[in-house]
mmCIF file of C-alpha atoms in Angstrom:
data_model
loop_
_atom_site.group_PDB
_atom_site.id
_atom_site.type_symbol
_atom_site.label_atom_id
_atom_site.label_comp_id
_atom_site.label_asym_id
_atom_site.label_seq_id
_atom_site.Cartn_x
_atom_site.Cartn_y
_atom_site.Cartn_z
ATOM 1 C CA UNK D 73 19.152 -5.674 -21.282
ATOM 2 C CA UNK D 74 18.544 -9.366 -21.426
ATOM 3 C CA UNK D 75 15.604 -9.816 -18.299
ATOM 4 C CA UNK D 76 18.160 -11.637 -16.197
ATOM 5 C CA UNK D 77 20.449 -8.415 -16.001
ATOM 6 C CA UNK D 78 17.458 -6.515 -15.804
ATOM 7 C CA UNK D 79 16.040 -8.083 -12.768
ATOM 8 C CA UNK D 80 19.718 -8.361 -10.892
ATOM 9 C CA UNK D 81 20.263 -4.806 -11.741
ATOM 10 C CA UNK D 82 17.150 -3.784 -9.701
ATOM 11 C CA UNK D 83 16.948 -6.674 -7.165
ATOM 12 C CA UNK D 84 20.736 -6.188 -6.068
ATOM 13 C CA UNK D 85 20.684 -3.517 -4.186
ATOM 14 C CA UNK D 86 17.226 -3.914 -2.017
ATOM 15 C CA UNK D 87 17.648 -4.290 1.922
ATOM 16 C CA UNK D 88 14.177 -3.518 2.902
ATOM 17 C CA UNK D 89 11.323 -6.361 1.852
ATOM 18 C CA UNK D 90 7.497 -6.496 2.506
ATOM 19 C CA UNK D 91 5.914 -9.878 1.246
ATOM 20 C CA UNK D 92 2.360 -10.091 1.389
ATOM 21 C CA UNK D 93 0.619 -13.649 1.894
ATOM 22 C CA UNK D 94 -2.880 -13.912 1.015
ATOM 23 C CA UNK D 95 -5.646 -16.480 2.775
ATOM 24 C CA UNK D 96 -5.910 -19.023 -0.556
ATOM 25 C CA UNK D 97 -1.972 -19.491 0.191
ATOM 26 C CA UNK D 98 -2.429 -20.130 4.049
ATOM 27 C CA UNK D 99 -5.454 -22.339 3.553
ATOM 28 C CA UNK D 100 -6.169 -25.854 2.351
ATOM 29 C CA UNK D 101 -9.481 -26.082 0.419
ATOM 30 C CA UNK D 102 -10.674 -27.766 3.610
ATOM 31 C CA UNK D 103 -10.481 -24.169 4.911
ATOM 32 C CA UNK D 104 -8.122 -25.027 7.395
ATOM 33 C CA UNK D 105 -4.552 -23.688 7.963
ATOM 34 C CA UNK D 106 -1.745 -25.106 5.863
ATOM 35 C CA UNK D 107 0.791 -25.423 8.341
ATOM 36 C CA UNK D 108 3.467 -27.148 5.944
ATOM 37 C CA UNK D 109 3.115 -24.322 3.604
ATOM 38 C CA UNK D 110 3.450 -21.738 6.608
ATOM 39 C CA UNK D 111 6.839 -23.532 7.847
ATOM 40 C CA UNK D 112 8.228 -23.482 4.252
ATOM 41 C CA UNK D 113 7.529 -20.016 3.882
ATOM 42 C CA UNK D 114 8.850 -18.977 7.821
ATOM 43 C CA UNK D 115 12.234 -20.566 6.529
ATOM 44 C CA UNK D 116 12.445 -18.886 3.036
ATOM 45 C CA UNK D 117 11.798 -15.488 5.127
ATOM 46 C CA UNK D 118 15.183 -16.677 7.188
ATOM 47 C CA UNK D 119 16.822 -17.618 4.193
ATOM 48 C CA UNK D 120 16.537 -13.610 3.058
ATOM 49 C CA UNK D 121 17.381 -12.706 6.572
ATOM 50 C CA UNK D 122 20.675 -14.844 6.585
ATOM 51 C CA UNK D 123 21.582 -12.682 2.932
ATOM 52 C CA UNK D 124 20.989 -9.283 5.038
ATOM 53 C CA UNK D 125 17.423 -8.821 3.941
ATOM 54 C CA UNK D 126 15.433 -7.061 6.711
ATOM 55 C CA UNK D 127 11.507 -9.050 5.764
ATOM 56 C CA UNK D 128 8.453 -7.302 6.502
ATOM 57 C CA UNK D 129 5.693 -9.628 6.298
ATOM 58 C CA UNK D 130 1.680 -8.547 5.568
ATOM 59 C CA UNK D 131 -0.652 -11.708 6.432
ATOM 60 C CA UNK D 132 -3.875 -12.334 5.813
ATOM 61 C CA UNK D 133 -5.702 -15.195 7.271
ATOM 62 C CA UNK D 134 -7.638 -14.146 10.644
ATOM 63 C CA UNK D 135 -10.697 -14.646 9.426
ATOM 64 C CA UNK D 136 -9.912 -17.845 7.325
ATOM 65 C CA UNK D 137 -8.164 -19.056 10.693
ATOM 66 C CA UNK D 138 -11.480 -18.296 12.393
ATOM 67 C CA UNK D 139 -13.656 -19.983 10.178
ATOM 68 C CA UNK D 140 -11.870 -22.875 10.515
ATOM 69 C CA UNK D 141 -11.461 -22.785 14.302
ATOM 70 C CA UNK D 142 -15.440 -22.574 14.602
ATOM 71 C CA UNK D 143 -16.035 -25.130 12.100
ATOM 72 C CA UNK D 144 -17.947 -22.509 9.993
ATOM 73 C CA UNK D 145 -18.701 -23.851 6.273
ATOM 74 C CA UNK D 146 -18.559 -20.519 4.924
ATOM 75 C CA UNK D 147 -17.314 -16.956 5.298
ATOM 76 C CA UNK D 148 -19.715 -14.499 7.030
ATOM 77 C CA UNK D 149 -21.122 -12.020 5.706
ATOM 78 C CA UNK D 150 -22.509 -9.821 9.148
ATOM 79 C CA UNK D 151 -20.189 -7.420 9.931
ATOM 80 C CA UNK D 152 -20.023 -8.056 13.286
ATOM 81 C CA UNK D 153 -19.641 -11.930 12.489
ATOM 82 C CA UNK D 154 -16.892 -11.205 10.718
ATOM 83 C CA UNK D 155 -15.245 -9.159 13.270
ATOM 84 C CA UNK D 156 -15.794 -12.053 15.824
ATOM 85 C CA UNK D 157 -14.224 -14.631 13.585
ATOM 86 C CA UNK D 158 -11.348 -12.567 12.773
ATOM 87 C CA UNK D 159 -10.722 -12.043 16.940
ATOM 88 C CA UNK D 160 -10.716 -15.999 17.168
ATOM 89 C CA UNK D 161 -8.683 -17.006 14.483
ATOM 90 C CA UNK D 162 -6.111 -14.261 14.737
ATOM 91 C CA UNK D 163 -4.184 -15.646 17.765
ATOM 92 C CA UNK D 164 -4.653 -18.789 16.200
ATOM 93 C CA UNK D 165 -2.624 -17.710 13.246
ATOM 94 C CA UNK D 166 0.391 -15.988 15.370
ATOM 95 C CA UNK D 167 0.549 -18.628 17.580
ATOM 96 C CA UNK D 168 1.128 -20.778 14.310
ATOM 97 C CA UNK D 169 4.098 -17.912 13.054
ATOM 98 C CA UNK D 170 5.596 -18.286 16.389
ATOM 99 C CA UNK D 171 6.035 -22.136 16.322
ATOM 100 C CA UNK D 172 7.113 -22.110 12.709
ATOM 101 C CA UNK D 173 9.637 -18.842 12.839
ATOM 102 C CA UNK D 174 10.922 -20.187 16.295
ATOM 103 C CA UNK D 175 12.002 -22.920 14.678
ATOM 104 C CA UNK D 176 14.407 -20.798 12.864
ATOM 105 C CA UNK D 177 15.525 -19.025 15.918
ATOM 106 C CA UNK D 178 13.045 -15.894 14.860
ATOM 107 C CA UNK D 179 10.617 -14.116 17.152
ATOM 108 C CA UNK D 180 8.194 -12.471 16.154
ATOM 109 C CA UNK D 181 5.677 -9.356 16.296
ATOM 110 C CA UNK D 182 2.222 -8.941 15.418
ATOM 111 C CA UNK D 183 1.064 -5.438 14.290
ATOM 112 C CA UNK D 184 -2.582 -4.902 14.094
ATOM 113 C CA UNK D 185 -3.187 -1.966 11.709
ATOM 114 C CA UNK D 186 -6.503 0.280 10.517
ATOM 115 C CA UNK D 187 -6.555 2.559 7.482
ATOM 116 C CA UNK D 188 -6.887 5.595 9.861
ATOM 117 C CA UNK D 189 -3.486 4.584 11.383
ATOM 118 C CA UNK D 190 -2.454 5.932 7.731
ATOM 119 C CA UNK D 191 -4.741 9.030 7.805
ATOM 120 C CA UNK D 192 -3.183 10.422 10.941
ATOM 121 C CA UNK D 193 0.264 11.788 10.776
ATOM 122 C CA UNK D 194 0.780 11.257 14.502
ATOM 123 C CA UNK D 195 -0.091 7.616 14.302
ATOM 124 C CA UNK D 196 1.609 6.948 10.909
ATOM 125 C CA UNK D 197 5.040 7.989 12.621
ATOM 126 C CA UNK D 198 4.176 6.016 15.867
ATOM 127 C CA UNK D 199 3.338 3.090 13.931
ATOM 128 C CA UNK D 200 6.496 3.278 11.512
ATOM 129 C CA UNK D 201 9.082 3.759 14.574
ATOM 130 C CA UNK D 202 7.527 0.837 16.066
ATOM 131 C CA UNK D 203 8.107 -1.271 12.996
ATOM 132 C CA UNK D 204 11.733 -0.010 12.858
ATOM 133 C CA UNK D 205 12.631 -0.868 16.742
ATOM 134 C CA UNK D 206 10.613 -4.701 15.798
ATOM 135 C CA UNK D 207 13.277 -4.860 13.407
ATOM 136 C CA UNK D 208 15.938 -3.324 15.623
ATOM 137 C CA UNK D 209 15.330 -6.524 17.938
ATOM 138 C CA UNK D 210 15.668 -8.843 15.057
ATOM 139 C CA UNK D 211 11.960 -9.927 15.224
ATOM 140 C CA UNK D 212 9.959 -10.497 11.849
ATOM 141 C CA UNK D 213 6.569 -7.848 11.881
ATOM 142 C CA UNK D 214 3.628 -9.822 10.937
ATOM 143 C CA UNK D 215 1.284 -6.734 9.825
ATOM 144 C CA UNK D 216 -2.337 -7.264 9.545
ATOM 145 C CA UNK D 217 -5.236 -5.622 9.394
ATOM 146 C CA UNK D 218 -7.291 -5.308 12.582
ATOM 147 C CA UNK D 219 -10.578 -6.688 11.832
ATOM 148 C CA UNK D 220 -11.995 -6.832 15.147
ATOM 149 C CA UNK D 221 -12.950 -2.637 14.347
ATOM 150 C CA UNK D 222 -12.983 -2.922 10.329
ATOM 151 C CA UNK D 223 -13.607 -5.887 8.117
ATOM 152 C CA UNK D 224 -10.543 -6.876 5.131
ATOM 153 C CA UNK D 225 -12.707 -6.190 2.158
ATOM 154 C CA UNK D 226 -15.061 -3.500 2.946
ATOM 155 C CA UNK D 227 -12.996 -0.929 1.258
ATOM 156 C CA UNK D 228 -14.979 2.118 2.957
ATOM 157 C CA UNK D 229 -13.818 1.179 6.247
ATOM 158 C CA UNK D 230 -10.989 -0.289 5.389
ATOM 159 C CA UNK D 231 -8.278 -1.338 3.405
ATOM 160 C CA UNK D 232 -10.441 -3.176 0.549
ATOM 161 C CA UNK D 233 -7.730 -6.113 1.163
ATOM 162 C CA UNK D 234 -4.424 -6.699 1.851
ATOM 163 C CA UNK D 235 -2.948 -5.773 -1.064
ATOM 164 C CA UNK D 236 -3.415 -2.606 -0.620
ATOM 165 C CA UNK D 237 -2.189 -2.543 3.081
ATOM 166 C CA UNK D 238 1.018 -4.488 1.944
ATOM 167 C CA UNK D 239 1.616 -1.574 -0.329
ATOM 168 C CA UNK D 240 0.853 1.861 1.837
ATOM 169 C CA UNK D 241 3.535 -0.495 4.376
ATOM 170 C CA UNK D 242 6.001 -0.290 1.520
ATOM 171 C CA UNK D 243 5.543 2.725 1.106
ATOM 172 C CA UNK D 244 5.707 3.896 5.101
ATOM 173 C CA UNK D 245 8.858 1.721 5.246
ATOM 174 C CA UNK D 246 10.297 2.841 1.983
ATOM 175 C CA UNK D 247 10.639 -0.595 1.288
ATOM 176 C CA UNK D 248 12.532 -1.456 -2.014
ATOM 177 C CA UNK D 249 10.928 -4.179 -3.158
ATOM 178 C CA UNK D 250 7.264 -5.288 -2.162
ATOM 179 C CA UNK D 251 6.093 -9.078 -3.235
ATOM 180 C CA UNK D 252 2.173 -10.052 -3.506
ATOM 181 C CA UNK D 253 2.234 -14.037 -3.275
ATOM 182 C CA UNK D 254 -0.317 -15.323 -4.992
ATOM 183 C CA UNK D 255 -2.123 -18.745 -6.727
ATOM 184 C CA UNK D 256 -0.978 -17.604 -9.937
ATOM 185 C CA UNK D 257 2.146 -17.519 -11.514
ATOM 186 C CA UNK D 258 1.905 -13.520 -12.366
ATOM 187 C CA UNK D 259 0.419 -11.157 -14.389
ATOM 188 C CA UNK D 260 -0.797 -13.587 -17.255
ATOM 189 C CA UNK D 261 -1.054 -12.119 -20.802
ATOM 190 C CA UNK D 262 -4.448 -12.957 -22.890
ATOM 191 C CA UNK D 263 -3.141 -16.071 -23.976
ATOM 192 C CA UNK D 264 -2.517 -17.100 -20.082
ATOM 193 C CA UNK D 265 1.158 -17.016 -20.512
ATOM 194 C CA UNK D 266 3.046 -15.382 -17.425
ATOM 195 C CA UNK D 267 4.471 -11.563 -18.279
ATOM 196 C CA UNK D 268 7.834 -11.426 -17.169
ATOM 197 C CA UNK D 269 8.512 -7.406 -16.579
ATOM 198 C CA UNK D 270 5.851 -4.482 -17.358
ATOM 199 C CA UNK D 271 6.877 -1.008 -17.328
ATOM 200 C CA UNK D 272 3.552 0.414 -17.580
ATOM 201 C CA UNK D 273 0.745 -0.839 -15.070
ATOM 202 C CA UNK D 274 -2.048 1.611 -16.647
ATOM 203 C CA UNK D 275 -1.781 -0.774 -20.440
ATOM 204 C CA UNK D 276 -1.293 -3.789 -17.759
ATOM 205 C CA UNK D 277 -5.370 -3.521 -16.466
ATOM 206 C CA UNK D 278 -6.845 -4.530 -19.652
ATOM 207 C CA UNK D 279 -5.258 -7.977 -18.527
ATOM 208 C CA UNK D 280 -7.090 -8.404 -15.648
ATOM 209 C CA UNK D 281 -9.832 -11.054 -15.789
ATOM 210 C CA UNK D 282 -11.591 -12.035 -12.851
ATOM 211 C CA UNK D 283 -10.064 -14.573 -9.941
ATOM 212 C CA UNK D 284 -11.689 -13.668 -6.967
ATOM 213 C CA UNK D 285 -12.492 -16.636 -4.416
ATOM 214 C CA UNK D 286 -14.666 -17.233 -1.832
ATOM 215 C CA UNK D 287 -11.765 -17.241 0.774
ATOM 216 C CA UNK D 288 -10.093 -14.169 -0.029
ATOM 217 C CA UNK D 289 -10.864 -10.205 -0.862
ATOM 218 C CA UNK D 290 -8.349 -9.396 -3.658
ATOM 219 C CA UNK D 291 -8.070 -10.391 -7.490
ATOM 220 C CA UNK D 292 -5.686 -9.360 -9.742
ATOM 221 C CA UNK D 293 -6.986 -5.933 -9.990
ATOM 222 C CA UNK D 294 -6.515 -5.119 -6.314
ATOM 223 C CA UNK D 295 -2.388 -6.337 -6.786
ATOM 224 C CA UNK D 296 -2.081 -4.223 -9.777
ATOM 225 C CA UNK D 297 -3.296 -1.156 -8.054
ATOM 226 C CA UNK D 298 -1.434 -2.271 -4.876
ATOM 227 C CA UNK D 299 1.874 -2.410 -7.428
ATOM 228 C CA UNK D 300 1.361 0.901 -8.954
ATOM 229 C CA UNK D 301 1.620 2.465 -5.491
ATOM 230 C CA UNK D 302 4.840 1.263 -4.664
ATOM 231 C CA UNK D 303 6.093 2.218 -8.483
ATOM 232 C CA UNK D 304 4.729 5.738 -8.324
ATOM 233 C CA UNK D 305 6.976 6.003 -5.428
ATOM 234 C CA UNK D 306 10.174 4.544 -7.196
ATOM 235 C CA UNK D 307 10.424 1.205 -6.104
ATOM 236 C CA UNK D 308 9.577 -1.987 -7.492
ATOM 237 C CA UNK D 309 6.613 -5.010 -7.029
ATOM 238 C CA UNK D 310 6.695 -8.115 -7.912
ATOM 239 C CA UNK D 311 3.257 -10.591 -8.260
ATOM 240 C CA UNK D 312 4.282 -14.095 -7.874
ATOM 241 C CA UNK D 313 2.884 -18.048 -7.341
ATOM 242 C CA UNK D 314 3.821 -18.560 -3.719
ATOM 243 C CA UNK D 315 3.751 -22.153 -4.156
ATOM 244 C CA UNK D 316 6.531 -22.122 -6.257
ATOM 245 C CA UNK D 317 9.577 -23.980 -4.732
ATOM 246 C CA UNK D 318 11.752 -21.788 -2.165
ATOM 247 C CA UNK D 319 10.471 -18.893 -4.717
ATOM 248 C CA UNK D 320 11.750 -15.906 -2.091
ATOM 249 C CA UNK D 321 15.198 -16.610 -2.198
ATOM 250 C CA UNK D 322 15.171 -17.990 -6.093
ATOM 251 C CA UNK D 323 13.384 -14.427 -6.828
ATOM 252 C CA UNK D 324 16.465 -12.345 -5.657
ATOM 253 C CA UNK D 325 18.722 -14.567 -6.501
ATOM 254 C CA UNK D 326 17.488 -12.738 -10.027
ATOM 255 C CA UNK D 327 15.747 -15.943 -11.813
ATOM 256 C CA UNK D 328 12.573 -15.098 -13.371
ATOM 257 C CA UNK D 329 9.871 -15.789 -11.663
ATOM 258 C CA UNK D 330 6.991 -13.915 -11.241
ATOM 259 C CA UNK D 331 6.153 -10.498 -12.872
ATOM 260 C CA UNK D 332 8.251 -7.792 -11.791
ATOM 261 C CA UNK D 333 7.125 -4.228 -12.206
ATOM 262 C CA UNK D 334 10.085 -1.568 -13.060
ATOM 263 C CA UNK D 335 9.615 1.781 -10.773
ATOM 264 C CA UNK D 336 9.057 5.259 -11.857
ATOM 265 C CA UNK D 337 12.080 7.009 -12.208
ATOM 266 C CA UNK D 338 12.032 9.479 -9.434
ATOM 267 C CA UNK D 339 11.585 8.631 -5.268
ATOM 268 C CA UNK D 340 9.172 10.212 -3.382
ATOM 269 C CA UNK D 341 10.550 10.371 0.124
ATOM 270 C CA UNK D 342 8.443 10.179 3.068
ATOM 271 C CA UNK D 343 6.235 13.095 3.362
ATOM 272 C CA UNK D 344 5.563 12.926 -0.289
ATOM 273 C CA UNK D 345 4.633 9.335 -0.359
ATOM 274 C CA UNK D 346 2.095 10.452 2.826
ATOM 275 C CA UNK D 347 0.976 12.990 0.958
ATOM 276 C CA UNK D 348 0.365 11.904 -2.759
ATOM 277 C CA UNK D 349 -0.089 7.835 -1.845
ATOM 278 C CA UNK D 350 -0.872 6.938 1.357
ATOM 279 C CA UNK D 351 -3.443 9.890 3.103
ATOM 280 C CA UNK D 352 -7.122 9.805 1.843
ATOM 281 C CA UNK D 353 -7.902 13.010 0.682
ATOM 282 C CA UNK D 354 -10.948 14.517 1.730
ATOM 283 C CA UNK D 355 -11.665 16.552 -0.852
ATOM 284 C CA UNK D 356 -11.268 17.647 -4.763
ATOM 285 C CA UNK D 357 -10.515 21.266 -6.102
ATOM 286 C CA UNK D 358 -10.198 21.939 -9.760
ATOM 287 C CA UNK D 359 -8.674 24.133 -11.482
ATOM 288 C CA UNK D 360 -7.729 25.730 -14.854
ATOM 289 C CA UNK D 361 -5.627 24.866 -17.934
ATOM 290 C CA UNK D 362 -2.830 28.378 -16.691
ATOM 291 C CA UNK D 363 -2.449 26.509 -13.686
ATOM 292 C CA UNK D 364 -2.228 23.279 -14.136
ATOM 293 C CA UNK D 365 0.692 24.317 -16.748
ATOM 294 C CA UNK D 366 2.104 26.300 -13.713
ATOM 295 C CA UNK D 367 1.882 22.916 -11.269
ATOM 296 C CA UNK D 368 3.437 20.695 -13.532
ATOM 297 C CA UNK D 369 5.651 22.651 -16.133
ATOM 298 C CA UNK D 370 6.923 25.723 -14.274
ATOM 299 C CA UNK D 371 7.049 24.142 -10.372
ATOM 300 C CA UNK D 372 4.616 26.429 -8.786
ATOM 301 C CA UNK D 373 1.879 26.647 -5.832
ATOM 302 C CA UNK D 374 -1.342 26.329 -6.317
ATOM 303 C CA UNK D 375 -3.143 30.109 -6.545
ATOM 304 C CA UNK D 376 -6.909 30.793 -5.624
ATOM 305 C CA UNK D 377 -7.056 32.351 -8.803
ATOM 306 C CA UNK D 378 -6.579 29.372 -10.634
ATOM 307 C CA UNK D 379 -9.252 27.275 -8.936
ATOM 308 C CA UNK D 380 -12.373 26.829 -10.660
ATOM 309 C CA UNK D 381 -14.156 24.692 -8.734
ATOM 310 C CA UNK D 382 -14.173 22.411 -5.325
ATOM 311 C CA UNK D 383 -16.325 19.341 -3.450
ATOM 312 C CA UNK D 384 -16.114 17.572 -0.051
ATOM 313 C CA UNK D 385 -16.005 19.616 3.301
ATOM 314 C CA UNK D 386 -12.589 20.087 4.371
ATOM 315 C CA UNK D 387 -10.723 21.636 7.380
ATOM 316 C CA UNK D 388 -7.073 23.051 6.233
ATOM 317 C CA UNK D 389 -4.672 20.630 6.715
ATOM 318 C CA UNK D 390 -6.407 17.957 4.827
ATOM 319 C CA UNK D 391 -5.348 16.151 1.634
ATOM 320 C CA UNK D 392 -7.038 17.267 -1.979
ATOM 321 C CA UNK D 393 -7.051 15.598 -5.161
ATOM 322 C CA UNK D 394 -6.183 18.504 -7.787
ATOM 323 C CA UNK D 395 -8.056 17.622 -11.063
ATOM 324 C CA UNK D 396 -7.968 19.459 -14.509
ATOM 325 C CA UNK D 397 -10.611 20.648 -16.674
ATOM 326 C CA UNK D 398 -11.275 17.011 -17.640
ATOM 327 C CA UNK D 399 -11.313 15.593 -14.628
ATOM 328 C CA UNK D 400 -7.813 13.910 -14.005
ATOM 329 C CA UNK D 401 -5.864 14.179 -11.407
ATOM 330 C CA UNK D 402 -3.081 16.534 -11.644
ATOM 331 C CA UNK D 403 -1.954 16.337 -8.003
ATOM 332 C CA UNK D 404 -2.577 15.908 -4.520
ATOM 333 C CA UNK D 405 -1.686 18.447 -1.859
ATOM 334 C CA UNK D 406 -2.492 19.774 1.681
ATOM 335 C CA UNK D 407 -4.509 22.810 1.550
ATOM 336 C CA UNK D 408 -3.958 25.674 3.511
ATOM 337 C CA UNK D 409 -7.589 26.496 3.866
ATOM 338 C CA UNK D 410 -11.014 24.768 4.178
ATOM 339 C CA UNK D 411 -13.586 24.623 1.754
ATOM 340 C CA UNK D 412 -15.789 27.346 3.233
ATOM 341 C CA UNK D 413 -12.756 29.520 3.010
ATOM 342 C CA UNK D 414 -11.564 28.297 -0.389
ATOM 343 C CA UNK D 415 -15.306 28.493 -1.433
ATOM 344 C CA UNK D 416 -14.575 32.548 -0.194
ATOM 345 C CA UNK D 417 -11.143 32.789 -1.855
ATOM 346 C CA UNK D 418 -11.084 31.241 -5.539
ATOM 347 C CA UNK D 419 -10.650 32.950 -8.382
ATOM 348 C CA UNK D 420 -9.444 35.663 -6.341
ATOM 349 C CA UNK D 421 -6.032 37.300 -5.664
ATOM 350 C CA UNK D 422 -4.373 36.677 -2.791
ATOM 351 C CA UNK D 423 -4.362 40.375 -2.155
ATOM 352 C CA UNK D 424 -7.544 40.660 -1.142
ATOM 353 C CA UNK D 425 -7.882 37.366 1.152
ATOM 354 C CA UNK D 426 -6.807 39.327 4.518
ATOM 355 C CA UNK D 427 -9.906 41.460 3.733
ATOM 356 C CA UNK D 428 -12.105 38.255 2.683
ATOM 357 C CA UNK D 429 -11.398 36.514 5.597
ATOM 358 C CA UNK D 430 -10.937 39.107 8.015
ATOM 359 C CA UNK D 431 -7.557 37.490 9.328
ATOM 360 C CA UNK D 432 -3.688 37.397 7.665
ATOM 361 C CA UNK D 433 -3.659 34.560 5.569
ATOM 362 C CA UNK D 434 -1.644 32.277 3.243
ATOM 363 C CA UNK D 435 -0.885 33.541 -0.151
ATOM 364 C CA UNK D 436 -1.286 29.990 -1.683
ATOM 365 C CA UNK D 437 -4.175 27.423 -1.295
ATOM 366 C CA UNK D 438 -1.515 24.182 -1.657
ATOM 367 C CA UNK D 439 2.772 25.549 -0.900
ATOM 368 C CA UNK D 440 4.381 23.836 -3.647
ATOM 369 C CA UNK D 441 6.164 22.103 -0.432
ATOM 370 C CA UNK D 442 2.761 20.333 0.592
ATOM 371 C CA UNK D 443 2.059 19.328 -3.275
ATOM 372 C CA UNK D 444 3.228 16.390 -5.040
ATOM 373 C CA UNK D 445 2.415 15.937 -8.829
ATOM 374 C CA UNK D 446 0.698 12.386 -9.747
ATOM 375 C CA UNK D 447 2.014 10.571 -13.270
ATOM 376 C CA UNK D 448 4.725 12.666 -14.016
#
């Protein structure tokens, strides 16, 4: 299929849209706001709106907008520096968003978001309804992280960036189509010419060079990892220049811009994309060659007999990597058990748990409901 068809064949039919605008976009190299560049884009969003598009957007910038409302020369590095800078230039962005989507006849809504509102069911559901009702009033979510409690780049409390949160939002949303704006045209090959469509992210990493900067948190790396989320759920990503002339509209319109990345062939829906993309798990078990062949050829629940070994401290209800005998990662699933108990129970039958334990318990460490296969 020549790549126009291609891209109008999986473009066509998206009505949910989360773009993602980096800091290096919203700045000048003065470190100041582009405000130009902010309007253009507030209208492009409209644009998408006017063709039934419902626009999700994930915004970085706080901190740049801080910086350059206290006149600092460079991005701090305290924690709780950065924190304070991202509290002073975040109204300073959304006041910006309202003046340029208002302009439009948009309103808008700021959602301040931490990776544990991702961890926690209750809190993922709350957040996602509220996103849905934001759109239900015909306002345009601005989603960012809340740095005044965790800092964009400190991936251990954190997101790591915003490429990342722009994806897990894709993801909560079920989203079709998520697009990471960046400097760069796309996904550039090694002779710096722009990839047009890649079917397989994993081959796609050995292109990465790096292209950090000083203003933002991301590279290339980060947006490739961020797209492989929202594939391994079944939709698509696209990496594009968003300086490129009214490049939203243009981009699903089908012309080819950008690098678009196809999606796996199956969905996950909700609960699987919490489970297997979106909660951290909190803890690894391992487990033999019979049943990983049971997992992923013959559609079964994970046994304590098949377990071999385990790591992190757990409470039941948590997430777990499952990893073969070499280490990859087979699956991820909510366990039934913690580790002390699992540490009890594998390699055992589940006959003899009630006994173990001293309590009725679950015949399977991970249902095959609570289990979701990864790269498959």
């Amino acid at each position: 299929m020549p790549p126009h068809e291609l891209r109008q064949s999986v473009l066509s039919h998206a009505r949910r849209v989360v773009v993602k605008m980096g800091t290096q976009l919203l700045t000048k190299s003065d470190g100041f706001l582009d405000l130009p560049y902010l309007r253009e884009m507030a209208g492009q969003v409209s644009r998408l709106r006017e063709q039934g598009l419902e626009v999700t957007l994930v915004s970085s910038g706080a901190i740049g907008s801080g910086r350059a409302e206290l006149g600092l020369a460079r991005r701090p590095r305290d924690v709780a520096e950065l924190q304070a800078v991202a509290a002073t230039g975040q109204p300073v962005l959304m006041n910006h968003f309202h003046a340029a989507f208002g302009h439009h006849g948009l309103k808008v809504a700021q959602v301040l978001l931490t990776r544990d509102d991702f961890d926690h069911r209750t809190r993922f559901l709350n957040f996602r309804n509220c996103l849905a009702k934001v759109h239900q009033f015909g306002c345009v979510p601005i989603i960012n992280e809340n740095d005044t409690v965790t800092v964009a780049g400190l991936q251990e409390i954190g997101f790591g960036d915003n490429d990342r949160l722009a994806a897990l939002v894709t993801n909560a949303l079920r989203a079709d189509v998520m697009v990471l704006l960046t400097v760069v045209d796309g996904l550039l090959d090694a002779a710096g010419k722009r990839i047009d469509v890649v079917e397989n992210i994993g081959a796609a990493m050995s292109l990465v060079r790096s292209d950090k900067s000083d203003l933002g948190t991301g590279g290339m790396r980060s947006k490739l990892e961020a797209a492989q989320l929202v594939t391994g759920a079944g939709e698509v990503a696209i990496i594009a220049g968003g300086r490129e002339p009214q490049l939203l509209p243009r981009l699903f319109a089908g012309e080819s811009l950008g690098t678009l990345f196809l999606p796996a062939a199956k969905k996950l829906d909700s609960r699987q994309r919490w489970i297997g993309l979106t909660k951290r798990p909190a803890g690894t078990l391992t487990i033999d060659d019979g049943a990983v062949t049971a997992l992923t050829q013959r559609g079964k629940s994970l046994l304590a007999s098949g377990v071999i070994a385990l790591t992190g401290q757990f409470e039941s209800g948590e997430v777990l990597f499952v990893r073969d005998g070499k280490g990859a990662v087979v699956a991820r699933g909510l366990s039934n058990y913690s580790a002390d108990e699992v540490r009890l129970i594998m390699g055992k039958k589940s006959s003899q748990f009630e006994k173990i334990l001293g309590r009725p318990a679950f015949a399977e460490i991970i249902h095959r409901d609570n289990l979701v296969l990864i790269g498959t």
